[in-house]
CSV table of C-alpha atoms in Angstrom, one decimal:
chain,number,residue,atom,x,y,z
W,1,UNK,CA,46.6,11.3,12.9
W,2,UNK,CA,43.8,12.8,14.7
W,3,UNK,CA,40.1,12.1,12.9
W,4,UNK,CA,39.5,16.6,13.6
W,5,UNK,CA,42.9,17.1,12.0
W,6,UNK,CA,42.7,14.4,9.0
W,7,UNK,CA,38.8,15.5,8.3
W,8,UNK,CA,40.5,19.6,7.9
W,9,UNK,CA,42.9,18.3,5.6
W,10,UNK,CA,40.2,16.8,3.7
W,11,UNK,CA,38.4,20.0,3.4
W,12,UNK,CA,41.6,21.8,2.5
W,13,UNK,CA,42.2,19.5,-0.2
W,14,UNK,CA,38.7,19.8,-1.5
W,15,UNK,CA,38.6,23.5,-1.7
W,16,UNK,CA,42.0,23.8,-3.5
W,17,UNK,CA,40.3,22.4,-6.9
W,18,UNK,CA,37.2,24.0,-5.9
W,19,UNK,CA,35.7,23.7,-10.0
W,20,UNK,CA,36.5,20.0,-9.9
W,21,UNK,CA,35.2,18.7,-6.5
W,22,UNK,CA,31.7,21.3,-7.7
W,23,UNK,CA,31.4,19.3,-10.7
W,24,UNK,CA,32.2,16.2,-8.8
W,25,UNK,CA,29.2,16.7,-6.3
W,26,UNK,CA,27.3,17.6,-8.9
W,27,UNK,CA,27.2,14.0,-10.2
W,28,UNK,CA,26.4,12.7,-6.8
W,29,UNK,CA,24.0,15.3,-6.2
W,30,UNK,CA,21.6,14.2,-9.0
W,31,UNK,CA,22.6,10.6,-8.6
W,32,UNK,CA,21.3,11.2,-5.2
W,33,UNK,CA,17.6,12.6,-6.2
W,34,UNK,CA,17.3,10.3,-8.7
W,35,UNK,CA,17.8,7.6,-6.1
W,36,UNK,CA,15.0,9.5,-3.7
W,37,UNK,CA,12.8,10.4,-6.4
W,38,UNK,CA,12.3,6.6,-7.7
W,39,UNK,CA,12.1,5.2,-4.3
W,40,UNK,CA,9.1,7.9,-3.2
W,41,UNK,CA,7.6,7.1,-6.6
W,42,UNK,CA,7.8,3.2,-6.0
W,43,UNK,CA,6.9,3.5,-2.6
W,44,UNK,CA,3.3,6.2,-3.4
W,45,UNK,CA,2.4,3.6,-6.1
W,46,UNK,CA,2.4,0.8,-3.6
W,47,UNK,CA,0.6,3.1,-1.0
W,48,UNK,CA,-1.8,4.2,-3.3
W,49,UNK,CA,-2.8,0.8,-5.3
W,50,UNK,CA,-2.8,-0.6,-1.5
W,51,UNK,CA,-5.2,1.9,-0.4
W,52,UNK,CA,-7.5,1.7,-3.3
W,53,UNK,CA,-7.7,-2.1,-2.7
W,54,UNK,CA,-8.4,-1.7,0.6
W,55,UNK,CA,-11.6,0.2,0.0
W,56,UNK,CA,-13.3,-3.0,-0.1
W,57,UNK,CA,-12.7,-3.3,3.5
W,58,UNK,CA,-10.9,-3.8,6.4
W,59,UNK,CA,-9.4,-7.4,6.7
W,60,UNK,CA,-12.4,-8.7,4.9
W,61,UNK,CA,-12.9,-12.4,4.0
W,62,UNK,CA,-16.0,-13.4,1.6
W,63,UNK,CA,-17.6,-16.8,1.6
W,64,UNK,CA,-20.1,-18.5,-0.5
W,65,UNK,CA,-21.3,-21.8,-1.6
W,66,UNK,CA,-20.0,-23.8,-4.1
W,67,UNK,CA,-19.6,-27.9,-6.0
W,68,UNK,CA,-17.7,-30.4,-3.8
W,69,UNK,CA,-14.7,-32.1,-4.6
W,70,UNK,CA,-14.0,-34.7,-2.3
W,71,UNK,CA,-16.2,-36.9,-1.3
W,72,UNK,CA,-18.0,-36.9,2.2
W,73,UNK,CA,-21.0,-38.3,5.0
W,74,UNK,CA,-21.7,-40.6,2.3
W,75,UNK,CA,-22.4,-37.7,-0.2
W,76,UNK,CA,-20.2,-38.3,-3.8
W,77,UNK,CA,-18.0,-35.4,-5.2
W,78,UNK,CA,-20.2,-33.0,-7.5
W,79,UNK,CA,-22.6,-32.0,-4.9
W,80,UNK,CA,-23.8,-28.3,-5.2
W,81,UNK,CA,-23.7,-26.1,-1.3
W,82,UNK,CA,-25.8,-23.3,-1.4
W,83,UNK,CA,-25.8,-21.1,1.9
W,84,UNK,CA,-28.9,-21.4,3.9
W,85,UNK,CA,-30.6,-19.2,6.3
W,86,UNK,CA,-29.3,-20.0,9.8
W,87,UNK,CA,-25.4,-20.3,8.7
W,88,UNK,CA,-24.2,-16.8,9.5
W,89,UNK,CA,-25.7,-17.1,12.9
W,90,UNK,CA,-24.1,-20.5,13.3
W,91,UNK,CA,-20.8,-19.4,12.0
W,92,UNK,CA,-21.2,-16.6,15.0
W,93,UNK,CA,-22.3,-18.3,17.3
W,94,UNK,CA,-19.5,-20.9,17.4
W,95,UNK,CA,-16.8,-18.6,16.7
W,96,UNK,CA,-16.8,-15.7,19.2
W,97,UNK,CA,-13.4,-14.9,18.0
W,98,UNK,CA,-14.2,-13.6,14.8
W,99,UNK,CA,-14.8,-9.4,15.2
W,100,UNK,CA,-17.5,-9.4,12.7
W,101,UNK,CA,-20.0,-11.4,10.6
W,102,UNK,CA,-22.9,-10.4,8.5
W,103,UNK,CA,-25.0,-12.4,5.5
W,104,UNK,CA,-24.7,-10.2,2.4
W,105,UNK,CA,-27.3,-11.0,-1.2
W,106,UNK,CA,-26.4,-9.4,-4.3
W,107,UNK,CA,-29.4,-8.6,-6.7
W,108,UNK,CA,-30.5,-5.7,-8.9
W,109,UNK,CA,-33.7,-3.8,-7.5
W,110,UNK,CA,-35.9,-1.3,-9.9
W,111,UNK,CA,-36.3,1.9,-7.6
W,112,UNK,CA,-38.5,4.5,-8.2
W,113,UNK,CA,-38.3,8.4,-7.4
W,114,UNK,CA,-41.0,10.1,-8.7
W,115,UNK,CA,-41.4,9.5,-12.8
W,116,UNK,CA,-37.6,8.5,-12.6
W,117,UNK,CA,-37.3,4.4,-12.0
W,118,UNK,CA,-33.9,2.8,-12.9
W,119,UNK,CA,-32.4,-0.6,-11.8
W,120,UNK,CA,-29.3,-0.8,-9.3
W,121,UNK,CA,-27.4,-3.1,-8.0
W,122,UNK,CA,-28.3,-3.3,-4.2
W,123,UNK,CA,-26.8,-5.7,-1.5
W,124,UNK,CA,-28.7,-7.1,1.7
W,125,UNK,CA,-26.3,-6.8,4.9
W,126,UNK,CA,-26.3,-6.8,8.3
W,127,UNK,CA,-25.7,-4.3,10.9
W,128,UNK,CA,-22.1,-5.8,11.5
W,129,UNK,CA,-21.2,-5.1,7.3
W,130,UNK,CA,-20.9,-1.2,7.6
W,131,UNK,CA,-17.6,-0.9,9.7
W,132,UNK,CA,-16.1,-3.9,8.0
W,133,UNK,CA,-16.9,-2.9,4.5
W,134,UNK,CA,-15.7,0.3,5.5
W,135,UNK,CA,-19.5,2.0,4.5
W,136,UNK,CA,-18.7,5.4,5.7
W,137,UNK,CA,-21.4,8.0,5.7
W,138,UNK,CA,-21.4,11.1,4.3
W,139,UNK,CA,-24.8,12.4,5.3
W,140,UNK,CA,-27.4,10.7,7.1
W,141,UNK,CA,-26.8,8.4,9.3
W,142,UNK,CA,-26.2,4.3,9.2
W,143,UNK,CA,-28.4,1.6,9.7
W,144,UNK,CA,-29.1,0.8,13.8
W,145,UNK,CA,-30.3,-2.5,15.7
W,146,UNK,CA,-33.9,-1.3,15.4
W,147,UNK,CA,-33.8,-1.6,11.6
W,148,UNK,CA,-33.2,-5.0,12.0
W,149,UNK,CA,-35.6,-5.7,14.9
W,150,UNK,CA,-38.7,-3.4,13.6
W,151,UNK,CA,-37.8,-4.9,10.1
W,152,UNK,CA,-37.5,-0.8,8.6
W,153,UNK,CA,-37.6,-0.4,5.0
W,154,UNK,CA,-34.9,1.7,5.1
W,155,UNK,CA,-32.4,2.4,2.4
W,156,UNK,CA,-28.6,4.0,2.2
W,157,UNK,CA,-26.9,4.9,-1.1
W,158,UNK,CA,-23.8,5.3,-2.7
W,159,UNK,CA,-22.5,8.7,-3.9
W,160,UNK,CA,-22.6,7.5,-8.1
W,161,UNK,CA,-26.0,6.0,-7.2
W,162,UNK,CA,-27.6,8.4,-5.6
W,163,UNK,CA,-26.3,11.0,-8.4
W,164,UNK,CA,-27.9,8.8,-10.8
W,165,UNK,CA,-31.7,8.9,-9.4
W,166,UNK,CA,-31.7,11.9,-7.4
W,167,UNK,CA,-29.3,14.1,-10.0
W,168,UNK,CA,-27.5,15.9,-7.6
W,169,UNK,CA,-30.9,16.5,-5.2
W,170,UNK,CA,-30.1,15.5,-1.3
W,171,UNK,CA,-31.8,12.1,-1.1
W,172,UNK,CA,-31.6,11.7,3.2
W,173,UNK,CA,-35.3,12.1,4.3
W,174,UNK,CA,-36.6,11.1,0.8
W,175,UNK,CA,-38.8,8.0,0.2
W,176,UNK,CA,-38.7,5.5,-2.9
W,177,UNK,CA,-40.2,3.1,-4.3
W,178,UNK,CA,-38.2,-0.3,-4.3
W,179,UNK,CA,-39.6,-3.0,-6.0
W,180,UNK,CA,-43.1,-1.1,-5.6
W,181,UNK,CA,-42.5,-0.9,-1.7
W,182,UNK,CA,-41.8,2.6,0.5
W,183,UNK,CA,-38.4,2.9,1.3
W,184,UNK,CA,-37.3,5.7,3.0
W,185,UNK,CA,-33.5,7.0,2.6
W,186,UNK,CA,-31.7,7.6,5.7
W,187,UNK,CA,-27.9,7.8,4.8
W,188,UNK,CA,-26.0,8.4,1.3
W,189,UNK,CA,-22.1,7.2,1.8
W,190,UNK,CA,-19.0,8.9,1.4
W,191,UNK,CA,-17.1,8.8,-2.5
W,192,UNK,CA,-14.5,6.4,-1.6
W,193,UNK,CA,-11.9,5.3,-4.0
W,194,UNK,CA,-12.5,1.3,-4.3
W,195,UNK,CA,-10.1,-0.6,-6.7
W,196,UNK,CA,-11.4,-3.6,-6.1
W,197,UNK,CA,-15.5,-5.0,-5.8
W,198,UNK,CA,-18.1,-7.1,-5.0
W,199,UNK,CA,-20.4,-7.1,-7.5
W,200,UNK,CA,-19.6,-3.4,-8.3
W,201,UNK,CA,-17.8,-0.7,-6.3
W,202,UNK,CA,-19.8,0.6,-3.6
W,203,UNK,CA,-20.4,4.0,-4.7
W,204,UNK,CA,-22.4,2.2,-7.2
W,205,UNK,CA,-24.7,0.4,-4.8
W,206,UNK,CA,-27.4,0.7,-2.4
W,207,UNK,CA,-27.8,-1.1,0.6
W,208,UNK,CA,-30.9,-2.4,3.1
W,209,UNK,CA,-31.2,-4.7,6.0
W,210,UNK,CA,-31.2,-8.2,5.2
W,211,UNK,CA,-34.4,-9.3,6.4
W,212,UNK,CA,-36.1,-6.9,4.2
W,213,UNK,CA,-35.9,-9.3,1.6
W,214,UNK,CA,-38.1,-11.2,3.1
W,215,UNK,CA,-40.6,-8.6,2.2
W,216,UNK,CA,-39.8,-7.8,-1.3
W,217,UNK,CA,-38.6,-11.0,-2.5
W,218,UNK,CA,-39.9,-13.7,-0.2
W,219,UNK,CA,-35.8,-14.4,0.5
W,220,UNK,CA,-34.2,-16.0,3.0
W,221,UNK,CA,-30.7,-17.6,2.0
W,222,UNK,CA,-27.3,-15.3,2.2
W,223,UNK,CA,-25.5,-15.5,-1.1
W,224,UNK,CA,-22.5,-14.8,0.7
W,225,UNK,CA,-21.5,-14.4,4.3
W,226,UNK,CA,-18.9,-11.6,5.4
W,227,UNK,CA,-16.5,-12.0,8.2
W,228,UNK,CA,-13.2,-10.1,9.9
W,229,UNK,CA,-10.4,-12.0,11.9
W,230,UNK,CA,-10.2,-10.8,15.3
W,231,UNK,CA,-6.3,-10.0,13.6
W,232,UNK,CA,-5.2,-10.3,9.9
W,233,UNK,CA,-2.9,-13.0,11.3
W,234,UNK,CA,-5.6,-15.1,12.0
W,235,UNK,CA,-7.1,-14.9,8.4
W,236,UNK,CA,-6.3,-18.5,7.4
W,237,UNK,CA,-7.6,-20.0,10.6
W,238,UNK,CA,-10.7,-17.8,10.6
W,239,UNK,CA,-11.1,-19.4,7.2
W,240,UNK,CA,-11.0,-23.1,8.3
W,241,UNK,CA,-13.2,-22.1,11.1
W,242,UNK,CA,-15.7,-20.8,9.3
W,243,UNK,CA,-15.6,-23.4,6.4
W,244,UNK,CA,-15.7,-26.5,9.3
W,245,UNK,CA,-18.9,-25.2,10.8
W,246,UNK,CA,-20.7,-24.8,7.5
W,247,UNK,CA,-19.2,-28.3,6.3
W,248,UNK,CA,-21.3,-29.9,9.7
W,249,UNK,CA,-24.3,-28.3,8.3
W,250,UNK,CA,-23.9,-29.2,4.3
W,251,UNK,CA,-22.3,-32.0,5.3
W,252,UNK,CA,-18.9,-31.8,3.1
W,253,UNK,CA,-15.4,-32.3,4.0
W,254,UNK,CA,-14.0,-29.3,5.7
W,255,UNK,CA,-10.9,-29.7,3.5
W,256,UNK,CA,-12.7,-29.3,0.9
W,257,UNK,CA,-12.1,-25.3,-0.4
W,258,UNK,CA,-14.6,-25.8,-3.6
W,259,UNK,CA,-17.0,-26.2,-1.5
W,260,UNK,CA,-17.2,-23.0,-0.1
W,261,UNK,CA,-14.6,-20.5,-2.2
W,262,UNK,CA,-13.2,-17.3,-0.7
W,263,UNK,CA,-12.1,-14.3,-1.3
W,264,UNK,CA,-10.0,-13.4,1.2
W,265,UNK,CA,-8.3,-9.5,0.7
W,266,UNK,CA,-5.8,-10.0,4.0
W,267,UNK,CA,-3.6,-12.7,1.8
W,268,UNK,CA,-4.4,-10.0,-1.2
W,269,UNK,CA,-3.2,-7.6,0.6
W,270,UNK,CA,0.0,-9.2,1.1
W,271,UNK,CA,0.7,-9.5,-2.4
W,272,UNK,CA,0.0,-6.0,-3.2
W,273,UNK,CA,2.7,-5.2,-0.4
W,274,UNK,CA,5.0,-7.7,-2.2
W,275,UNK,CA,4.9,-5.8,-5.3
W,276,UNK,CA,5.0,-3.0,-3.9
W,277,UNK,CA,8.5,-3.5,-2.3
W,278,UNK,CA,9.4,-5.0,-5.3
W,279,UNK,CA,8.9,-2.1,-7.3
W,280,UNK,CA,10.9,0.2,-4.9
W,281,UNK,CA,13.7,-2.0,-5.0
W,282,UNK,CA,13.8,-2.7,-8.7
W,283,UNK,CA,13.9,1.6,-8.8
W,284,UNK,CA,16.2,1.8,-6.1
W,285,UNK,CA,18.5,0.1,-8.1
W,286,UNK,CA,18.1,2.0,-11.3
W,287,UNK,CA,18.3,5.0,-9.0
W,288,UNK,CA,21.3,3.6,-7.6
W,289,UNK,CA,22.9,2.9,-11.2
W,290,UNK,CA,22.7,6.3,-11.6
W,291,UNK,CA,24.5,7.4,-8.7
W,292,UNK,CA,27.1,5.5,-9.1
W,293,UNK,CA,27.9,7.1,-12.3
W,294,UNK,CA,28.6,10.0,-9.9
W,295,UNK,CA,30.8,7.5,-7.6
W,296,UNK,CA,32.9,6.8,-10.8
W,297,UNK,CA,33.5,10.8,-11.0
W,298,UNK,CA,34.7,10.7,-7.3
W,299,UNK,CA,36.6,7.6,-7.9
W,300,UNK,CA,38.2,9.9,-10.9
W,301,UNK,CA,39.3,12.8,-9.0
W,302,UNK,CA,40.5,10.8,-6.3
W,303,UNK,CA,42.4,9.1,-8.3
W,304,UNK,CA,44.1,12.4,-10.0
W,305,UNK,CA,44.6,13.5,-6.3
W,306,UNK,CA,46.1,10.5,-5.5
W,307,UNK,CA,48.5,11.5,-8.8
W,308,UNK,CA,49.0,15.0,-7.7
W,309,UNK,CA,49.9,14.4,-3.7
W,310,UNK,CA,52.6,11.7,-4.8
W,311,UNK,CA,55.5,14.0,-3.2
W,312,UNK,CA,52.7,14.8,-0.5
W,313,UNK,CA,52.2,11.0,0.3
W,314,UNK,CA,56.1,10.2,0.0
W,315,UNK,CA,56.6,13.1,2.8
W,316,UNK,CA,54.1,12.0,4.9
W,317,UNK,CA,55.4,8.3,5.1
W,318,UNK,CA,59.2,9.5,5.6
W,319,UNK,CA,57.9,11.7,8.7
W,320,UNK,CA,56.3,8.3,10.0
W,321,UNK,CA,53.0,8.3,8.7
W,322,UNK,CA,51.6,4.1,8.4
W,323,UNK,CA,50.0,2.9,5.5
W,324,UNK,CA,46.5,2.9,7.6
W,325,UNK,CA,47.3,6.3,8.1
W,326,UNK,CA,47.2,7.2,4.6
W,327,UNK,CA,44.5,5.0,3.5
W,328,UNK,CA,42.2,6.7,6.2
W,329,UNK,CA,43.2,10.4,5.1
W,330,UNK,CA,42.1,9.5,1.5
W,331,UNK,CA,39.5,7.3,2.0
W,332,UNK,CA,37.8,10.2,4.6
W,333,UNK,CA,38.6,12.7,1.9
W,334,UNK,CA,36.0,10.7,-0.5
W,335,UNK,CA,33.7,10.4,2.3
W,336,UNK,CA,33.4,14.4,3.3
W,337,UNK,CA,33.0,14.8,-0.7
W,338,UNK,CA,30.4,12.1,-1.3
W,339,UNK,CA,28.2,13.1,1.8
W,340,UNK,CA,28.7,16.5,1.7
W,341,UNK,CA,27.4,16.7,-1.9
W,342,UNK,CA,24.5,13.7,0.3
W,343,UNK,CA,23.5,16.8,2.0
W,344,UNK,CA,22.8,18.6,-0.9
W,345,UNK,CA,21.1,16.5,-2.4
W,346,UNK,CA,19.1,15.1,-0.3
W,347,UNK,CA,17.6,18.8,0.4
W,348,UNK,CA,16.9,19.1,-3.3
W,349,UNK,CA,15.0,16.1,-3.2
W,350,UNK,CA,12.9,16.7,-0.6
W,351,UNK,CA,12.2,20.2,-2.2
W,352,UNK,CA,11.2,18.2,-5.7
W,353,UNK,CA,9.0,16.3,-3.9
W,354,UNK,CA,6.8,19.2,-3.1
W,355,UNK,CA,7.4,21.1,-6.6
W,356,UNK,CA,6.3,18.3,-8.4
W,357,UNK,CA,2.2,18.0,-8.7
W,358,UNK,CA,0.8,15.2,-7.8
W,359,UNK,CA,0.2,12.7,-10.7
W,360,UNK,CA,-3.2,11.3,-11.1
W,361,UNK,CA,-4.3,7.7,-10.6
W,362,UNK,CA,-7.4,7.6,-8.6
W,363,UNK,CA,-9.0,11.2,-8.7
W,364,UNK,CA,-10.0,11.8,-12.3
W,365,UNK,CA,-12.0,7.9,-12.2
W,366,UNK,CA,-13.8,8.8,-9.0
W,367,UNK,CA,-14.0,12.2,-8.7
W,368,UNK,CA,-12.1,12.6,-5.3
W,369,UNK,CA,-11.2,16.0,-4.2
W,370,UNK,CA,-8.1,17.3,-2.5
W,371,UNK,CA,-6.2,14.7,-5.1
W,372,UNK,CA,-6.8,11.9,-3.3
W,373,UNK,CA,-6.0,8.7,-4.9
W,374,UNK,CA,-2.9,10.3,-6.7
W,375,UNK,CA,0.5,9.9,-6.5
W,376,UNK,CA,2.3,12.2,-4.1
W,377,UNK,CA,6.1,12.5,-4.3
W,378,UNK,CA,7.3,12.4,-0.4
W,379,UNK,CA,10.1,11.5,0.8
W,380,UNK,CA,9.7,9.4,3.7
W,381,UNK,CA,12.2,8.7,6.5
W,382,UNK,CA,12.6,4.8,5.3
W,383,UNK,CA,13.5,6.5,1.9
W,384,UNK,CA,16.0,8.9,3.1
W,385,UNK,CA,17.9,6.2,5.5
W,386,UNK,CA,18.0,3.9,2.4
W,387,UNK,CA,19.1,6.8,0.2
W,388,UNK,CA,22.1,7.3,2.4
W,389,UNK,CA,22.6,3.2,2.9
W,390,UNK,CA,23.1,3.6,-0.7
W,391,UNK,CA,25.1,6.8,-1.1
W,392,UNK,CA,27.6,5.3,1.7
W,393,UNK,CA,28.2,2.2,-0.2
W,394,UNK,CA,28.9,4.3,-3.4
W,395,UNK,CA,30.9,6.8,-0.7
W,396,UNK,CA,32.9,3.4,0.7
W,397,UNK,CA,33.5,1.8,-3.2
W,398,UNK,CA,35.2,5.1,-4.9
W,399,UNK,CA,37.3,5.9,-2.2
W,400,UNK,CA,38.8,2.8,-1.7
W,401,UNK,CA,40.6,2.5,-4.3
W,402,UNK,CA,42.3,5.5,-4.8
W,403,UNK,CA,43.3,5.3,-1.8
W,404,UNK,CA,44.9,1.9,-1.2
W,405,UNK,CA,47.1,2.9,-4.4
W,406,UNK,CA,47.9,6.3,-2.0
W,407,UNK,CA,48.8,3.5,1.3
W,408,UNK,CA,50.8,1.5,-0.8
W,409,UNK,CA,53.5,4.2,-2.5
W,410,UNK,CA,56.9,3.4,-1.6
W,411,UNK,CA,58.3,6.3,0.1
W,412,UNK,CA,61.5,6.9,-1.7
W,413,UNK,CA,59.7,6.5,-5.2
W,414,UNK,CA,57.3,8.7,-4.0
W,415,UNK,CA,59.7,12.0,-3.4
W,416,UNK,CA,61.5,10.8,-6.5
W,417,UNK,CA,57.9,11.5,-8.6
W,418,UNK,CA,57.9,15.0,-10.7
């Protein structure tokens, strides 16, 4: 038998219990958007927790001094390391293939704007820190090389903190008092959704050179020093690099990670992945549980066709049909009903995805327009192949079955049935 002639014949048997193989596709229908539905839901979770961690930067690794463990250069275990001036520039010096470094302090400052003086939390950086930290300007401009070289008492803010002092006012152009020093505002950063933090989220922070310190504070040390793999496959050996070159300067071990803790968001960001595959796999199989309550149904009426077609099958087998013969004729006939009610469903899915409003996550905690930061029901491609991985195994399951029980009728039996 001919695949063209044994698919019409699967057709023809379809439409002759029209009601039943409707109600039949129905179950796979919904099985079917339930199935896309969970995965896009699992999947714009993952996307969306991912992206909120990521706010904190791009590949980002954060180190800092800390108590020995082990002991080393004749130095026992115990021994507080406290960055120094110098280290950054050491750490970049000897390690040309890391794509960024910068120092970074975190302190409160009291800033002043006309009678108004309240106390935020500013961080010191270097030039390098904007495009790693992902410091993205809204209006103004970012800091430039001759900040740092003419030693500018310039001054950026985040969106919340420049709400909080200026009240809504545009602050680029306008000059503050910081610590009683003149600090003029040159840029005021984009609202960024920022799940994770240093110290508090960005929006909430304002930001000056480095060596400014020097001038408010008499400071010198880095609390911290930033720094970006050239790849986020390099991540851990960027973080033995970094660690042996400070460990030749505070003479520890370089083995030693208490020395010098991390924080590195590339291996964080692989766990967020994990979990987020995990989730879509967890609800693609409640999704799939569900269709194959539909797969039972086509099981079911296969099954009564199976009944029906007895004297049908018994024919076919005395006019030479093989056993593969029938077993492909039903086994198709479960297949052109499972996918064709696929089809279907698969189009109502993608049309739920875009009925249903987006769900909020990020938006109403930091104010983003356009409902960014919120789940967003789409159906990707990924989720559409898996979809139909799925609906083929449910296809392959119900229809085999019914119709091995159709191959294997004795012929004469068969013709006998009433």
């Amino acid at each position: 038998m001919h695949l063209g002639e044994a698919f019409e014949q699967s057709v023809v048997s379809l439409r002759r219990n029209r009601l039943r193989s409707g109600l039949t596709m129905l179950g796979i229908i919904w099985g079917l958007v339930t199935v896309v539905l969970l995965i896009s839901y699992g999947r714009a979770i993952g996307t969306t927790v991912l992206a909120g961690f990521l706010g904190i930067g791009n590949n980002v690794i954060m180190m800092w001094g800390g108590q020995t463990s082990m002991q080393a250069g004749g130095e026992r275990a115990g021994q507080k390391v406290n960055l120094r001036d110098g280290d950054m520039e050491a750490v970049r010096d000897s390690l040309p293939f890391l794509k960024a470094v910068s120092r970074e302090t975190d302190d409160g400052f009291s800033i002043k704007y006309g009678p108004k003086v309240i106390t935020i939390q500013a961080k010191a950086v270097d030039l390098a820190y904007g495009e790693m930290r992902r410091l993205d300007i809204e209006t103004g401009r970012y800091f430039e090389a001759a900040d740092f070289s003419e030693h500018r008492q310039v001054i950026i803010f985040g969106a919340h903190a420049a709400e909080k002092l200026f009240n809504g006012y545009p602050p680029v152009g306008e000059v503050v008092q910081v610590e009683g020093q003149p600090f003029t505002v040159i840029g005021e950063l984009r609202n960024k959704i920022q799940d994770s933090s240093n110290n508090g989220p960005d929006n909430e922070n304002v930001f000056v050179p480095f060596d400014t310190l020097r001038t408010l504070r008499q400071q010198r040390d880095p609390g911290s020093i930033v720094f970006q793999p050239s790849s986020p496959e390099e991540h851990l050996k960027a973080v033995q690099a970094v660690r042996t070159v400070l460990a030749q300067r505070h003479h520890f071990d370089p083995k030693d990670e208490k020395a010098t803790p991390v924080w590195d968001t590339v291996e964080d960001s692989k766990d967020i992945m994990a979990f987020s595959i995990a989730l879509q796999v967890l609800l693609g199989i409640i999704g799939a549980m569900t269709l194959a309550v539909g797969g039972v149904g086509v099981m079911n009426i296969m099954l009564v066709s199976v009944t029906e077609r007895t004297k049908e099958i018994g024919l076919m087998k005395a006019l030479g049909a093989r056993r593969r013969d029938i077993l492909a004729q039903f086994l198709l006939e479960s297949f052109v009903l499972t996918f064709l009610a696929g089809i279907v469903g698969m189009a109502v899915a993608v049309a739920a995805g875009y009925l249903i409003p987006p769900m909020p996550l990020y938006s109403a905690i930091y104010k983003t327009a356009n409902h960014e930061g919120d789940i967003i029901l789409r159906a990707s491609l990924n989720t559409m192949v898996a979809s139909f991985v799925i609906l083929a195994l449910v296809g392959i399951i119900s229809g085999i079955l019914p119709a091995m029980r159709a191959a294997r009728m004795d012929p004469v039996e068969a013709l006998r049935h009433e």
